[in-house]
PDB file of C-alpha atoms in Angstrom:
ATOM      1  CA  MET A   6      88.592 102.534 133.579  1.00 93.00           C
ATOM      2  CA  GLN A   7      87.864  99.843 136.100  1.00 94.00           C
ATOM      3  CA  LEU A   8      86.299  96.587 134.958  1.00 94.00           C
ATOM      4  CA  THR A   9      83.175  97.075 137.105  1.00 92.00           C
ATOM      5  CA  GLN A  10      82.678 100.557 135.613  1.00 91.00           C
ATOM      6  CA  PHE A  11      83.134  99.087 132.121  1.00 92.00           C
ATOM      7  CA  LYS A  12      80.505  96.398 132.804  1.00 91.00           C
ATOM      8  CA  HIS A  13      78.002  99.020 134.012  1.00 88.00           C
ATOM      9  CA  TRP A  14      78.645 101.043 130.855  1.00 86.00           C
ATOM     10  CA  LEU A  15      77.931  97.993 128.684  1.00 87.00           C
ATOM     11  CA  ASN A  16      74.620  97.410 130.484  1.00 84.00           C
ATOM     12  CA  SER A  17      73.412 100.922 129.678  1.00 79.00           C
ATOM     13  CA  PRO A  18      70.710 100.641 127.002  1.00 77.00           C
ATOM     14  CA  GLU A  19      71.616 103.882 125.221  1.00 72.00           C
ATOM     15  CA  LYS A  20      75.363 103.496 124.831  1.00 67.00           C
ATOM     16  CA  PRO A  21      76.898 102.139 121.613  1.00 74.00           C
ATOM     17  CA  GLN A  22      79.387  99.311 121.874  1.00 80.00           C
ATOM     18  CA  PRO A  23      82.763 100.736 122.917  1.00 86.00           C
ATOM     19  CA  LYS A  24      85.922 100.289 120.892  1.00 91.00           C
ATOM     20  CA  CYS A  25      88.300  97.899 122.648  1.00 93.00           C
ATOM     21  CA  VAL A  26      91.967  97.982 121.700  1.00 93.00           C
ATOM     22  CA  VAL A  27      94.256  95.135 122.731  1.00 93.00           C
ATOM     23  CA  THR A  28      97.883  96.229 122.587  1.00 87.00           C
ATOM     24  CA  SER A  29     100.956  94.118 122.096  1.00 83.00           C
ATOM     25  CA  HIS A  30     104.286  95.833 122.700  1.00 73.00           C
ATOM     26  CA  ALA A  31     107.537  94.446 121.300  1.00 67.00           C
ATOM     27  CA  GLY A  32     109.380  92.572 124.004  1.00 67.00           C
ATOM     28  CA  MET A  33     106.335  92.063 126.256  1.00 70.00           C
ATOM     29  CA  ALA A  34     104.699  88.667 126.725  1.00 78.00           C
ATOM     30  CA  ASP A  35     101.270  89.946 127.833  1.00 88.00           C
ATOM     31  CA  TYR A  36      98.593  91.945 126.059  1.00 91.00           C
ATOM     32  CA  LEU A  37      97.071  95.090 127.570  1.00 92.00           C
ATOM     33  CA  MET A  38      93.550  96.365 126.906  1.00 94.00           C
ATOM     34  CA  GLU A  39      92.362  99.921 126.444  1.00 94.00           C
ATOM     35  CA  ILE A  40      88.828 101.220 125.990  1.00 94.00           C
ATOM     36  CA  GLU A  41      87.965 104.262 123.888  1.00 91.00           C
ATOM     37  CA  PHE A  42      86.275 106.749 126.207  1.00 87.00           C
ATOM     38  CA  LYS A  43      85.560 110.352 125.151  1.00 86.00           C
ATOM     39  CA  HIS A  44      87.835 109.935 122.096  1.00 88.00           C
ATOM     40  CA  GLN A  45      90.786 108.777 124.209  1.00 92.00           C
ATOM     41  CA  LEU A  46      92.083 105.328 125.038  1.00 91.00           C
ATOM     42  CA  VAL A  47      92.049 104.519 128.748  1.00 94.00           C
ATOM     43  CA  PRO A  48      93.528 101.337 130.216  1.00 94.00           C
ATOM     44  CA  LEU A  49      91.190  98.667 131.545  1.00 95.00           C
ATOM     45  CA  LYS A  50      91.984  97.957 135.209  1.00 95.00           C
ATOM     46  CA  ASP A  51      90.766  95.592 137.891  1.00 93.00           C
ATOM     47  CA  ASP A  52      89.104  96.757 141.096  1.00 89.00           C
ATOM     48  CA  THR A  53      92.483  97.231 142.803  1.00 92.00           C
ATOM     49  CA  ASP A  54      93.503  99.698 140.047  1.00 92.00           C
ATOM     50  CA  SER A  55      96.008  97.304 138.440  1.00 94.00           C
ATOM     51  CA  MET A  56      96.086  97.020 134.657  1.00 92.00           C
ATOM     52  CA  LEU A  57      94.465  93.875 133.305  1.00 92.00           C
ATOM     53  CA  THR A  58      96.852  91.729 131.299  1.00 92.00           C
ATOM     54  CA  PHE A  59      96.101  88.814 129.009  1.00 94.00           C
ATOM     55  CA  ARG A  60      98.432  86.013 127.950  1.00 93.00           C
ATOM     56  CA  ASN A  61      96.566  85.355 124.685  1.00 91.00           C
ATOM     57  CA  MET A  62      93.560  86.438 122.649  1.00 90.00           C
ATOM     58  CA  GLU A  63      91.483  83.543 124.019  1.00 94.00           C
ATOM     59  CA  GLN A  64      91.623  85.169 127.469  1.00 95.00           C
ATOM     60  CA  VAL A  65      90.444  88.434 125.899  1.00 95.00           C
ATOM     61  CA  GLY A  66      87.506  86.597 124.325  1.00 95.00           C
ATOM     62  CA  GLU A  67      86.644  84.863 127.613  1.00 96.00           C
ATOM     63  CA  LEU A  68      86.273  88.283 129.252  1.00 95.00           C
ATOM     64  CA  LEU A  69      84.523  90.180 126.453  1.00 94.00           C
ATOM     65  CA  LYS A  70      82.226  87.665 124.729  1.00 94.00           C
ATOM     66  CA  PRO A  71      79.912  87.264 127.758  1.00 93.00           C
ATOM     67  CA  LEU A  72      79.698  91.065 127.860  1.00 91.00           C
ATOM     68  CA  GLY A  73      78.415  91.183 124.272  1.00 89.00           C
ATOM     69  CA  ILE A  74      81.597  92.369 122.559  1.00 91.00           C
ATOM     70  CA  ASP A  75      82.423  90.252 119.523  1.00 91.00           C
ATOM     71  CA  SER A  76      85.498  91.985 118.075  1.00 93.00           C
ATOM     72  CA  VAL A  77      88.521  93.997 119.191  1.00 94.00           C
ATOM     73  CA  THR A  78      91.276  95.947 117.511  1.00 93.00           C
ATOM     74  CA  LEU A  79      94.679  94.353 117.958  1.00 91.00           C
ATOM     75  CA  ARG A  80      97.389  97.010 117.927  1.00 86.00           C
ATOM     76  CA  ILE A  81     100.980  95.877 117.545  1.00 80.00           C
ATOM     77  CA  ILE A  82     103.517  98.489 118.591  1.00 74.00           C
ATOM     78  CA  ASP A  83     107.241  98.287 117.961  1.00 66.00           C
ATOM     79  CA  PRO A  84     108.971 101.068 119.921  1.00 60.00           C
ATOM     80  CA  TYR A  85     112.304 100.041 118.399  1.00 59.00           C
ATOM     81  CA  ASP A  86     111.014 101.202 115.014  1.00 57.00           C
ATOM     82  CA  GLU A  87     109.771 104.571 116.262  1.00 56.00           C
ATOM     83  CA  PHE A  88     112.243 106.618 114.215  1.00 57.00           C
ATOM     84  CA  SER A  89     113.318 106.012 110.645  1.00 58.00           C
ATOM     85  CA  ALA A  90     116.917 106.077 109.442  1.00 62.00           C
ATOM     86  CA  ASP A  91     116.676 109.834 108.769  1.00 63.00           C
ATOM     87  CA  ASN A  92     115.336 110.478 112.336  1.00 62.00           C
ATOM     88  CA  GLN A  93     111.802 111.144 111.132  1.00 60.00           C
ATOM     89  CA  LEU A  94     108.870 109.665 113.039  1.00 57.00           C
ATOM     90  CA  SER A  95     107.722 106.487 111.374  1.00 56.00           C
ATOM     91  CA  ASN A  96     104.416 104.706 111.669  1.00 59.00           C
ATOM     92  CA  CYS A  97     105.376 102.058 114.210  1.00 56.00           C
ATOM     93  CA  LYS A  98     101.969 100.567 114.873  1.00 60.00           C
ATOM     94  CA  GLU A  99      99.766  98.210 112.982  1.00 71.00           C
ATOM     95  CA  ASP A 100      96.052  97.647 113.681  1.00 83.00           C
ATOM     96  CA  MET A 101      93.909  94.662 112.777  1.00 85.00           C
ATOM     97  CA  THR A 102      90.399  93.641 113.705  1.00 89.00           C
ATOM     98  CA  ILE A 103      90.117  90.342 115.580  1.00 89.00           C
ATOM     99  CA  ILE A 104      86.752  88.559 115.721  1.00 92.00           C
ATOM    100  CA  LEU A 105      86.297  86.907 119.102  1.00 88.00           C
TER     101      LEU A 105
END
């Protein structure tokens, strides 16, 4: 979803506040943001169709607070812990709510 499309969605009087998920992958320095749309997470992109990245949660707040969003879900994913010792899928993500 492009940022301009996201801003128009937020200005719609009948839409509830969307769920925003900020993802941190092991080994990556930047955070990525996804928006829940029709029960699926879609990446938030700029107008040139490049994924928006954030160096810290303050940058996330600087973008979202003026838009009326006061909290996000921070999802930490460790792909190195995807499988357990017995080759069974393990729960390799952890979610927490961050108040902006």
